[in-house]
């Protein structure tokens, strides 16, 4: 799966699109940032509802490449700015984390 | 007497705090903007409190020793202490319970300084993490050190007890901090009789003293604050 597939194959909305396109090798679903730090695989998409800039900070430390905000959570302005600065893509979906995880799971290993 | 206090501030030690926010800069700026009693409350660390103590002594600015702890649930709690020793002891406990995630100094400054703004050191673990202490455990540790336990920014959609738990569990809070008054409905039902206070939560120079609360105290200081909160002697 690539980052762009989140938009083209799954129809998620891109909110912060200044990122380097590339393959995504894993996914992690969590809202506790300490847990993300400890357990998220590198080069992954984080499926969360934590729509604030701390999520971007943790993503850079944990090598998460994309943040998917579920339940149509609206990010604070400084989150998008932080994402732009760090090159972390931010997407949004009205789906909940379970639904989003299942969808990503179905295409994660597609080339 | 009326005392204007700002009990929530960050210095260059906090990973999200601006590097220009030395204790000296923070204290002098707060004083010049009308603050008479201040707490320095860096994330998960008390390392800049010694410098803050030295600076405030020379400025006629009453100091409360604070740490803004991120609980296991990732809620922010203002832990305020009467003495430097109690706060530093709490700081040691917090550091022991922080996960072993190394900070990248290129991304986040976590420096502690002396009163003259010389950098004395750099904190190794990332201070932005949640600490391995639940709200209940944290409460016990704060009370063992005679401190005040004040949930931070309960009206915020992130890193607050209501955002993390969905409600405010019944606990013996000394006060509740909100960025806005009246507290919006998002914080849920508020426990009766707990005073509501506002503070700046300053991370950057322009935010210093942006919010504060005026208390009625016999004299500015920790005991005065404790009594004012107990009696809800707060000016609207």
mmCIF file of C-alpha atoms in Angstrom:
data_model
loop_
_atom_site.group_PDB
_atom_site.id
_atom_site.type_symbol
_atom_site.label_atom_id
_atom_site.label_comp_id
_atom_site.label_asym_id
_atom_site.label_seq_id
_atom_site.Cartn_x
_atom_site.Cartn_y
_atom_site.Cartn_z
ATOM 1 C CA UNK A 1 0.000 0.000 0.000
ATOM 2 C CA UNK A 2 1.200 3.561 -0.584
ATOM 3 C CA UNK A 3 0.171 6.746 1.214
ATOM 4 C CA UNK A 4 -1.787 7.939 -1.816
ATOM 5 C CA UNK A 5 -3.838 4.724 -1.790
ATOM 6 C CA UNK A 6 -5.578 6.012 1.342
ATOM 7 C CA UNK A 7 -7.167 8.605 -0.902
ATOM 8 C CA UNK A 8 -7.438 6.830 -4.253
ATOM 9 C CA UNK A 9 -8.388 3.335 -3.072
ATOM 10 C CA UNK A 10 -10.134 3.985 0.230
ATOM 11 C CA UNK A 11 -11.566 7.455 -0.345
ATOM 12 C CA UNK A 12 -10.143 9.073 2.791
ATOM 13 C CA UNK A 13 -9.833 12.864 2.681
ATOM 14 C CA UNK A 14 -6.343 14.307 2.592
ATOM 15 C CA UNK A 15 -6.029 17.282 4.993
ATOM 16 C CA UNK A 16 -2.241 17.665 5.013
ATOM 17 C CA UNK A 17 -0.875 16.580 1.660
ATOM 18 C CA UNK A 18 2.723 17.826 1.756
ATOM 19 C CA UNK A 19 4.364 14.458 2.157
ATOM 20 C CA UNK A 20 6.798 12.212 0.361
ATOM 21 C CA UNK A 21 4.826 9.494 -1.411
ATOM 22 C CA UNK A 22 5.973 6.018 -0.512
ATOM 23 C CA UNK A 23 5.076 2.528 0.617
ATOM 24 C CA UNK A 24 3.414 1.985 3.979
ATOM 25 C CA UNK A 25 4.425 -1.240 5.666
ATOM 26 C CA UNK A 26 2.284 -1.314 8.745
ATOM 27 C CA UNK A 27 -0.633 0.177 10.639
ATOM 28 C CA UNK A 28 -1.407 0.856 14.292
ATOM 29 C CA UNK A 29 -4.671 1.714 16.008
ATOM 30 C CA UNK A 30 -4.385 3.542 19.316
ATOM 31 C CA UNK A 31 -5.295 6.781 21.071
ATOM 32 C CA UNK A 32 -2.787 6.674 23.876
ATOM 33 C CA UNK A 33 0.294 8.395 22.522
ATOM 34 C CA UNK A 34 2.566 6.644 25.021
ATOM 35 C CA UNK A 35 1.326 3.366 23.606
ATOM 36 C CA UNK A 36 1.967 4.572 20.039
ATOM 37 C CA UNK A 37 5.488 5.569 21.000
ATOM 38 C CA UNK A 38 6.196 2.175 22.469
ATOM 39 C CA UNK A 39 4.472 -0.063 19.931
ATOM 40 C CA UNK A 40 3.716 1.502 16.558
ATOM 41 C CA UNK A 41 5.707 -0.170 13.776
ATOM 42 C CA UNK A 42 7.927 2.115 11.764
ATOM 43 C CA UNK A 43 6.795 3.299 8.353
ATOM 44 C CA UNK A 44 3.163 2.949 9.318
ATOM 45 C CA UNK A 45 -0.224 4.647 9.325
ATOM 46 C CA UNK A 46 -1.644 5.603 12.716
ATOM 47 C CA UNK A 47 -5.416 5.183 13.016
ATOM 48 C CA UNK A 48 -6.571 7.491 15.790
ATOM 49 C CA UNK A 49 -8.951 10.186 16.978
ATOM 50 C CA UNK A 50 -6.268 12.278 18.668
ATOM 51 C CA UNK A 51 -6.560 15.317 16.421
ATOM 52 C CA UNK A 52 -3.844 17.533 17.880
ATOM 53 C CA UNK A 53 -0.243 18.401 17.278
ATOM 54 C CA UNK A 54 1.142 16.089 19.956
ATOM 55 C CA UNK A 55 0.097 13.255 17.651
ATOM 56 C CA UNK A 56 2.419 14.671 15.003
ATOM 57 C CA UNK A 57 5.256 14.978 17.520
ATOM 58 C CA UNK A 58 4.826 11.346 18.534
ATOM 59 C CA UNK A 59 4.570 10.272 14.887
ATOM 60 C CA UNK A 60 7.949 11.792 14.093
ATOM 61 C CA UNK A 61 9.518 10.056 17.069
ATOM 62 C CA UNK A 62 7.876 6.702 16.282
ATOM 63 C CA UNK A 63 8.430 6.854 12.509
ATOM 64 C CA UNK A 64 4.725 6.925 11.705
ATOM 65 C CA UNK A 65 4.316 8.374 8.193
ATOM 66 C CA UNK A 66 0.581 9.040 8.051
ATOM 67 C CA UNK A 67 -2.074 9.921 10.602
ATOM 68 C CA UNK A 68 -5.664 8.917 9.824
ATOM 69 C CA UNK A 69 -8.212 10.826 11.909
ATOM 70 C CA UNK A 70 -11.411 8.832 12.362
ATOM 71 C CA UNK A 71 -14.968 9.804 13.296
ATOM 72 C CA UNK A 72 -14.450 12.886 11.123
ATOM 73 C CA UNK A 73 -12.364 14.473 13.874
ATOM 74 C CA UNK A 74 -11.287 17.964 12.951
ATOM 75 C CA UNK A 75 -7.641 18.717 13.605
ATOM 76 C CA UNK A 76 -6.555 21.868 15.393
ATOM 77 C CA UNK A 77 -4.871 24.317 12.992
ATOM 78 C CA UNK A 78 -1.486 23.855 14.534
ATOM 79 C CA UNK A 79 -1.719 20.115 13.942
ATOM 80 C CA UNK A 80 -1.877 20.604 10.181
ATOM 81 C CA UNK A 81 0.993 23.079 10.366
ATOM 82 C CA UNK A 82 3.053 20.624 12.408
ATOM 83 C CA UNK A 83 2.270 17.862 9.905
ATOM 84 C CA UNK A 84 3.340 20.082 7.036
ATOM 85 C CA UNK A 85 6.580 20.981 8.803
ATOM 86 C CA UNK A 86 7.434 17.363 9.602
ATOM 87 C CA UNK A 87 6.199 15.860 6.331
ATOM 88 C CA UNK A 88 3.637 13.713 8.133
ATOM 89 C CA UNK A 89 0.528 13.200 6.001
ATOM 90 C CA UNK A 90 -2.831 13.694 7.724
ATOM 91 C CA UNK A 91 -6.029 12.134 6.414
ATOM 92 C CA UNK A 92 -9.572 12.147 7.702
ATOM 93 C CA UNK A 93 -12.510 9.753 7.461
ATOM 94 C CA UNK A 94 -16.014 9.669 8.847
ATOM 95 C CA UNK A 95 -15.496 5.947 9.568
ATOM 96 C CA UNK A 96 -14.671 4.804 13.080
ATOM 97 C CA UNK A 97 -11.338 3.235 14.018
ATOM 98 C CA UNK A 98 -12.561 -0.330 13.702
ATOM 99 C CA UNK A 99 -14.012 0.215 10.215
ATOM 100 C CA UNK A 100 -10.949 2.189 9.110
ATOM 101 C CA UNK A 101 -8.592 -0.494 10.439
ATOM 102 C CA UNK A 102 -10.460 -3.227 8.555
ATOM 103 C CA UNK A 103 -10.341 -1.225 5.323
ATOM 104 C CA UNK A 104 -6.631 -0.525 5.635
ATOM 105 C CA UNK A 105 -6.014 -4.142 6.581
ATOM 106 C CA UNK A 106 -7.656 -5.248 3.343
ATOM 107 C CA UNK A 107 -5.212 -3.288 1.147
ATOM 108 C CA UNK A 108 -2.101 -3.048 3.333
ATOM 109 C CA UNK A 109 -0.217 -5.773 1.535
ATOM 110 C CA UNK A 110 -1.328 -4.838 -1.974
ATOM 111 C CA UNK A 111 1.423 -3.542 -4.198
ATOM 112 C CA UNK B 1 -5.115 41.128 50.432
ATOM 113 C CA UNK B 2 -5.774 40.481 46.772
ATOM 114 C CA UNK B 3 -3.102 38.390 45.073
ATOM 115 C CA UNK B 4 -3.016 37.836 41.329
ATOM 116 C CA UNK B 5 -1.603 34.376 40.608
ATOM 117 C CA UNK B 6 -0.696 32.377 37.535
ATOM 118 C CA UNK B 7 -0.120 28.780 38.566
ATOM 119 C CA UNK B 8 0.575 27.145 35.206
ATOM 120 C CA UNK B 9 3.682 28.096 33.216
ATOM 121 C CA UNK B 10 6.321 26.351 31.142
ATOM 122 C CA UNK B 11 9.983 27.123 30.712
ATOM 123 C CA UNK B 12 12.651 26.064 28.222
ATOM 124 C CA UNK B 13 12.734 22.738 30.073
ATOM 125 C CA UNK B 14 9.349 21.623 28.716
ATOM 126 C CA UNK B 15 9.713 20.003 25.273
ATOM 127 C CA UNK B 16 7.006 22.290 23.905
ATOM 128 C CA UNK B 17 8.267 25.388 25.750
ATOM 129 C CA UNK B 18 10.145 28.042 23.832
ATOM 130 C CA UNK B 19 13.917 28.154 24.360
ATOM 131 C CA UNK B 20 13.665 31.845 25.269
ATOM 132 C CA UNK B 21 11.532 30.972 28.303
ATOM 133 C CA UNK B 22 14.257 30.870 30.914
ATOM 134 C CA UNK B 23 13.080 31.116 34.530
ATOM 135 C CA UNK B 24 14.507 34.649 34.612
ATOM 136 C CA UNK B 25 12.675 35.729 31.478
ATOM 137 C CA UNK B 26 9.434 34.095 32.611
ATOM 138 C CA UNK B 27 9.552 35.569 36.112
ATOM 139 C CA UNK B 28 10.526 39.083 35.038
ATOM 140 C CA UNK B 29 7.932 39.186 32.273
ATOM 141 C CA UNK B 30 5.165 37.795 34.480
ATOM 142 C CA UNK B 31 5.996 40.329 37.210
ATOM 143 C CA UNK B 32 5.937 43.179 34.712
ATOM 144 C CA UNK B 33 2.497 42.029 33.539
ATOM 145 C CA UNK B 34 1.001 42.172 37.015
ATOM 146 C CA UNK B 35 1.493 38.628 38.313
ATOM 147 C CA UNK B 36 2.200 38.586 42.069
ATOM 148 C CA UNK B 37 2.399 34.841 42.615
ATOM 149 C CA UNK B 38 3.629 32.336 40.048
ATOM 150 C CA UNK B 39 4.062 28.595 39.680
ATOM 151 C CA UNK B 40 6.545 27.108 37.248
ATOM 152 C CA UNK B 41 5.057 23.794 36.113
ATOM 153 C CA UNK B 42 7.145 22.105 33.432
ATOM 154 C CA UNK B 43 6.035 18.811 31.903
ATOM 155 C CA UNK B 44 7.126 15.913 34.078
ATOM 156 C CA UNK B 45 10.151 17.729 35.519
ATOM 157 C CA UNK B 46 11.146 20.058 38.346
ATOM 158 C CA UNK B 47 14.633 20.747 37.046
ATOM 159 C CA UNK B 48 14.195 24.476 36.474
ATOM 160 C CA UNK B 49 12.706 25.139 39.896
ATOM 161 C CA UNK B 50 16.032 25.850 41.651
ATOM 162 C CA UNK B 51 16.801 28.612 39.155
ATOM 163 C CA UNK B 52 13.224 29.881 39.422
ATOM 164 C CA UNK B 53 13.596 30.057 43.207
ATOM 165 C CA UNK B 54 16.711 32.174 42.937
ATOM 166 C CA UNK B 55 15.181 34.513 40.371
ATOM 167 C CA UNK B 56 11.857 35.028 42.169
ATOM 168 C CA UNK B 57 13.585 35.802 45.461
ATOM 169 C CA UNK B 58 15.061 38.900 43.884
ATOM 170 C CA UNK B 59 11.810 40.031 42.272
ATOM 171 C CA UNK B 60 9.195 40.163 45.027
ATOM 172 C CA UNK B 61 7.331 37.416 43.196
ATOM 173 C CA UNK B 62 5.898 34.630 45.358
ATOM 174 C CA UNK B 63 6.786 31.217 43.945
ATOM 175 C CA UNK B 64 4.870 27.942 44.052
ATOM 176 C CA UNK B 65 6.902 24.888 43.025
ATOM 177 C CA UNK B 66 5.041 22.972 40.343
ATOM 178 C CA UNK B 67 5.191 20.090 37.897
ATOM 179 C CA UNK B 68 2.576 19.417 35.203
ATOM 180 C CA UNK B 69 2.484 15.640 35.277
ATOM 181 C CA UNK B 70 1.058 13.583 32.400
ATOM 182 C CA UNK B 71 -0.713 10.678 34.082
ATOM 183 C CA UNK B 72 -0.883 7.134 32.750
ATOM 184 C CA UNK B 73 -4.229 8.052 31.189
ATOM 185 C CA UNK B 74 -2.456 10.982 29.459
ATOM 186 C CA UNK B 75 -4.313 13.624 31.423
ATOM 187 C CA UNK B 76 -2.359 16.673 32.590
ATOM 188 C CA UNK B 77 -2.351 17.393 36.308
ATOM 189 C CA UNK B 78 -0.873 20.479 37.973
ATOM 190 C CA UNK B 79 0.984 19.258 41.034
ATOM 191 C CA UNK B 80 1.923 22.191 43.260
ATOM 192 C CA UNK B 81 4.226 22.048 46.271
ATOM 193 C CA UNK B 82 5.227 24.310 49.132
ATOM 194 C CA UNK B 83 8.933 23.535 49.192
ATOM 195 C CA UNK B 84 11.607 22.991 46.576
ATOM 196 C CA UNK B 85 12.569 19.711 48.250
ATOM 197 C CA UNK B 86 9.065 18.292 47.955
ATOM 198 C CA UNK B 87 8.840 19.284 44.294
ATOM 199 C CA UNK B 88 12.294 17.907 43.441
ATOM 200 C CA UNK B 89 11.450 14.669 45.218
ATOM 201 C CA UNK B 90 8.279 14.407 43.135
ATOM 202 C CA UNK B 91 10.373 15.161 40.058
ATOM 203 C CA UNK B 92 12.652 12.204 40.869
ATOM 204 C CA UNK B 93 9.670 9.891 41.200
ATOM 205 C CA UNK B 94 8.208 11.109 37.903
ATOM 206 C CA UNK B 95 11.487 10.608 36.076
ATOM 207 C CA UNK B 96 11.776 7.037 37.366
ATOM 208 C CA UNK B 97 8.289 6.354 36.057
ATOM 209 C CA UNK B 98 8.761 7.929 32.644
ATOM 210 C CA UNK B 99 9.147 5.378 29.840
ATOM 211 C CA UNK B 100 12.676 5.001 28.602
ATOM 212 C CA UNK B 101 12.214 6.954 25.402
ATOM 213 C CA UNK B 102 15.244 9.033 24.562
ATOM 214 C CA UNK B 103 14.618 12.640 23.607
ATOM 215 C CA UNK B 104 16.049 13.891 20.322
ATOM 216 C CA UNK B 105 17.545 17.272 21.291
ATOM 217 C CA UNK B 106 17.384 18.337 17.654
ATOM 218 C CA UNK B 107 13.601 18.151 17.852
ATOM 219 C CA UNK B 108 12.881 19.203 21.432
ATOM 220 C CA UNK B 109 14.905 21.389 23.802
ATOM 221 C CA UNK B 110 14.715 20.018 27.304
ATOM 222 C CA UNK B 111 17.295 22.200 28.984
ATOM 223 C CA UNK B 112 17.605 23.301 32.551
ATOM 224 C CA UNK B 113 19.427 26.514 33.311
ATOM 225 C CA UNK B 114 20.819 28.612 36.146
ATOM 226 C CA UNK B 115 19.433 31.948 37.241
ATOM 227 C CA UNK B 116 21.632 33.690 34.678
ATOM 228 C CA UNK B 117 20.257 31.622 31.796
ATOM 229 C CA UNK B 118 23.361 29.452 31.351
ATOM 230 C CA UNK B 119 22.431 25.950 30.264
ATOM 231 C CA UNK B 120 23.348 23.448 32.966
ATOM 232 C CA UNK B 121 22.021 20.289 31.391
ATOM 233 C CA UNK B 122 19.700 18.449 29.071
ATOM 234 C CA UNK B 123 17.061 15.935 30.176
ATOM 235 C CA UNK B 124 17.665 12.562 28.539
ATOM 236 C CA UNK B 125 14.182 10.970 28.506
ATOM 237 C CA UNK B 126 11.446 12.593 26.449
ATOM 238 C CA UNK B 127 9.302 14.606 28.860
ATOM 239 C CA UNK B 128 6.206 14.533 26.655
ATOM 240 C CA UNK B 129 5.256 10.971 27.584
ATOM 241 C CA UNK B 130 2.647 9.737 29.965
ATOM 242 C CA UNK B 131 4.122 8.611 33.261
ATOM 243 C CA UNK B 132 3.501 5.130 34.596
ATOM 244 C CA UNK B 133 1.327 6.481 37.423
ATOM 245 C CA UNK B 134 -2.453 6.424 37.276
ATOM 246 C CA UNK B 135 -4.476 9.396 38.476
ATOM 247 C CA UNK B 136 -5.143 7.613 41.760
ATOM 248 C CA UNK B 137 -1.460 6.786 42.318
ATOM 249 C CA UNK B 138 -0.458 10.299 41.359
ATOM 250 C CA UNK B 139 -2.924 11.738 43.849
ATOM 251 C CA UNK B 140 -1.436 9.641 46.657
ATOM 252 C CA UNK B 141 2.113 10.702 45.770
ATOM 253 C CA UNK B 142 1.184 14.390 45.610
ATOM 254 C CA UNK B 143 -0.599 14.236 48.969
ATOM 255 C CA UNK B 144 2.297 12.363 50.564
ATOM 256 C CA UNK B 145 4.353 15.441 49.685
ATOM 257 C CA UNK B 146 1.690 17.842 51.021
ATOM 258 C CA UNK B 147 0.948 19.093 47.519
ATOM 259 C CA UNK B 148 -2.102 20.382 45.657
ATOM 260 C CA UNK B 149 -3.687 18.235 42.930
ATOM 261 C CA UNK B 150 -5.313 20.311 40.192
ATOM 262 C CA UNK B 151 -6.483 18.784 36.888
ATOM 263 C CA UNK B 152 -5.259 21.055 34.101
ATOM 264 C CA UNK B 153 -7.369 22.673 31.351
ATOM 265 C CA UNK B 154 -10.461 20.509 31.917
ATOM 266 C CA UNK B 155 -12.197 22.265 29.029
ATOM 267 C CA UNK B 156 -9.621 21.161 26.441
ATOM 268 C CA UNK B 157 -10.346 18.422 23.937
ATOM 269 C CA UNK B 158 -6.915 16.923 24.545
ATOM 270 C CA UNK B 159 -4.769 15.870 27.501
ATOM 271 C CA UNK B 160 -7.464 16.679 30.041
ATOM 272 C CA UNK B 161 -9.246 14.296 32.398
ATOM 273 C CA UNK B 162 -12.585 14.799 30.570
ATOM 274 C CA UNK B 163 -10.947 14.255 27.143
ATOM 275 C CA UNK B 164 -9.181 11.091 28.278
ATOM 276 C CA UNK B 165 -11.811 9.512 30.505
ATOM 277 C CA UNK B 166 -15.013 11.120 29.272
ATOM 278 C CA UNK B 167 -15.818 12.452 32.741
ATOM 279 C CA UNK B 168 -14.237 13.773 35.949
ATOM 280 C CA UNK B 169 -14.062 10.887 38.419
ATOM 281 C CA UNK B 170 -14.912 11.784 42.010
ATOM 282 C CA UNK B 171 -11.610 12.674 43.653
ATOM 283 C CA UNK B 172 -10.581 15.192 46.279
ATOM 284 C CA UNK B 173 -9.419 17.828 43.775
ATOM 285 C CA UNK B 174 -7.980 20.996 45.290
ATOM 286 C CA UNK B 175 -9.198 22.985 42.302
ATOM 287 C CA UNK B 176 -10.023 22.540 38.637
ATOM 288 C CA UNK B 177 -8.281 24.564 35.972
ATOM 289 C CA UNK B 178 -10.129 25.707 32.875
ATOM 290 C CA UNK B 179 -8.948 27.955 30.063
ATOM 291 C CA UNK B 180 -12.471 29.337 29.758
ATOM 292 C CA UNK B 181 -15.059 30.336 32.332
ATOM 293 C CA UNK B 182 -17.806 29.341 32.563
ATOM 294 C CA UNK B 183 -16.554 25.825 31.906
ATOM 295 C CA UNK B 184 -18.136 24.482 28.699
ATOM 296 C CA UNK B 185 -20.469 21.498 28.855
ATOM 297 C CA UNK B 186 -17.791 19.317 27.222
ATOM 298 C CA UNK B 187 -16.109 18.931 30.614
ATOM 299 C CA UNK B 188 -19.192 17.143 31.891
ATOM 300 C CA UNK B 189 -20.808 17.633 35.303
ATOM 301 C CA UNK B 190 -18.460 19.364 37.729
ATOM 302 C CA UNK B 191 -17.996 18.145 41.308
ATOM 303 C CA UNK B 192 -19.691 20.455 43.782
ATOM 304 C CA UNK B 193 -17.696 22.847 45.853
ATOM 305 C CA UNK B 194 -14.414 22.599 43.918
ATOM 306 C CA UNK B 195 -12.966 26.004 43.006
ATOM 307 C CA UNK B 196 -12.415 26.793 39.325
ATOM 308 C CA UNK B 197 -9.241 28.676 38.424
ATOM 309 C CA UNK B 198 -7.611 30.083 35.315
ATOM 310 C CA UNK B 199 -3.925 30.202 34.477
ATOM 311 C CA UNK B 200 -1.903 31.094 31.405
ATOM 312 C CA UNK B 201 -0.359 27.724 30.528
ATOM 313 C CA UNK B 202 2.283 29.897 28.881
ATOM 314 C CA UNK B 203 4.711 28.116 26.573
ATOM 315 C CA UNK B 204 5.743 31.221 24.624
ATOM 316 C CA UNK B 205 6.584 34.807 25.663
ATOM 317 C CA UNK B 206 3.408 36.277 24.234
ATOM 318 C CA UNK B 207 1.283 33.985 26.429
ATOM 319 C CA UNK B 208 2.870 34.923 29.756
ATOM 320 C CA UNK B 209 0.155 36.197 32.135
ATOM 321 C CA UNK B 210 -2.518 35.837 29.439
ATOM 322 C CA UNK B 211 -4.777 34.340 32.085
ATOM 323 C CA UNK B 212 -4.629 34.489 35.859
ATOM 324 C CA UNK B 213 -6.826 34.377 38.930
ATOM 325 C CA UNK B 214 -7.110 36.802 41.846
ATOM 326 C CA UNK B 215 -7.296 35.219 45.285
ATOM 327 C CA UNK B 216 -7.906 36.683 48.721
ATOM 328 C CA UNK B 217 -4.972 35.766 50.987
ATOM 329 C CA UNK B 218 -3.376 37.014 54.159
ATOM 330 C CA UNK B 219 -0.024 36.851 52.429
ATOM 331 C CA UNK B 220 1.064 35.508 49.025
ATOM 332 C CA UNK B 221 2.421 31.972 49.332
ATOM 333 C CA UNK B 222 1.547 28.303 49.332
ATOM 334 C CA UNK B 223 -0.376 28.348 52.624
ATOM 335 C CA UNK B 224 -2.296 31.420 51.498
ATOM 336 C CA UNK B 225 -3.182 29.654 48.250
ATOM 337 C CA UNK B 226 -4.214 26.450 50.027
ATOM 338 C CA UNK B 227 -6.523 28.376 52.356
ATOM 339 C CA UNK B 228 -7.963 30.488 49.539
ATOM 340 C CA UNK B 229 -8.802 27.364 47.531
ATOM 341 C CA UNK B 230 -10.326 25.633 50.559
ATOM 342 C CA UNK B 231 -12.492 28.649 51.295
ATOM 343 C CA UNK B 232 -13.075 29.456 47.628
ATOM 344 C CA UNK B 233 -11.763 32.955 48.312
ATOM 345 C CA UNK B 234 -11.470 33.766 44.644
ATOM 346 C CA UNK B 235 -12.487 36.972 42.915
ATOM 347 C CA UNK B 236 -14.613 36.426 39.786
#
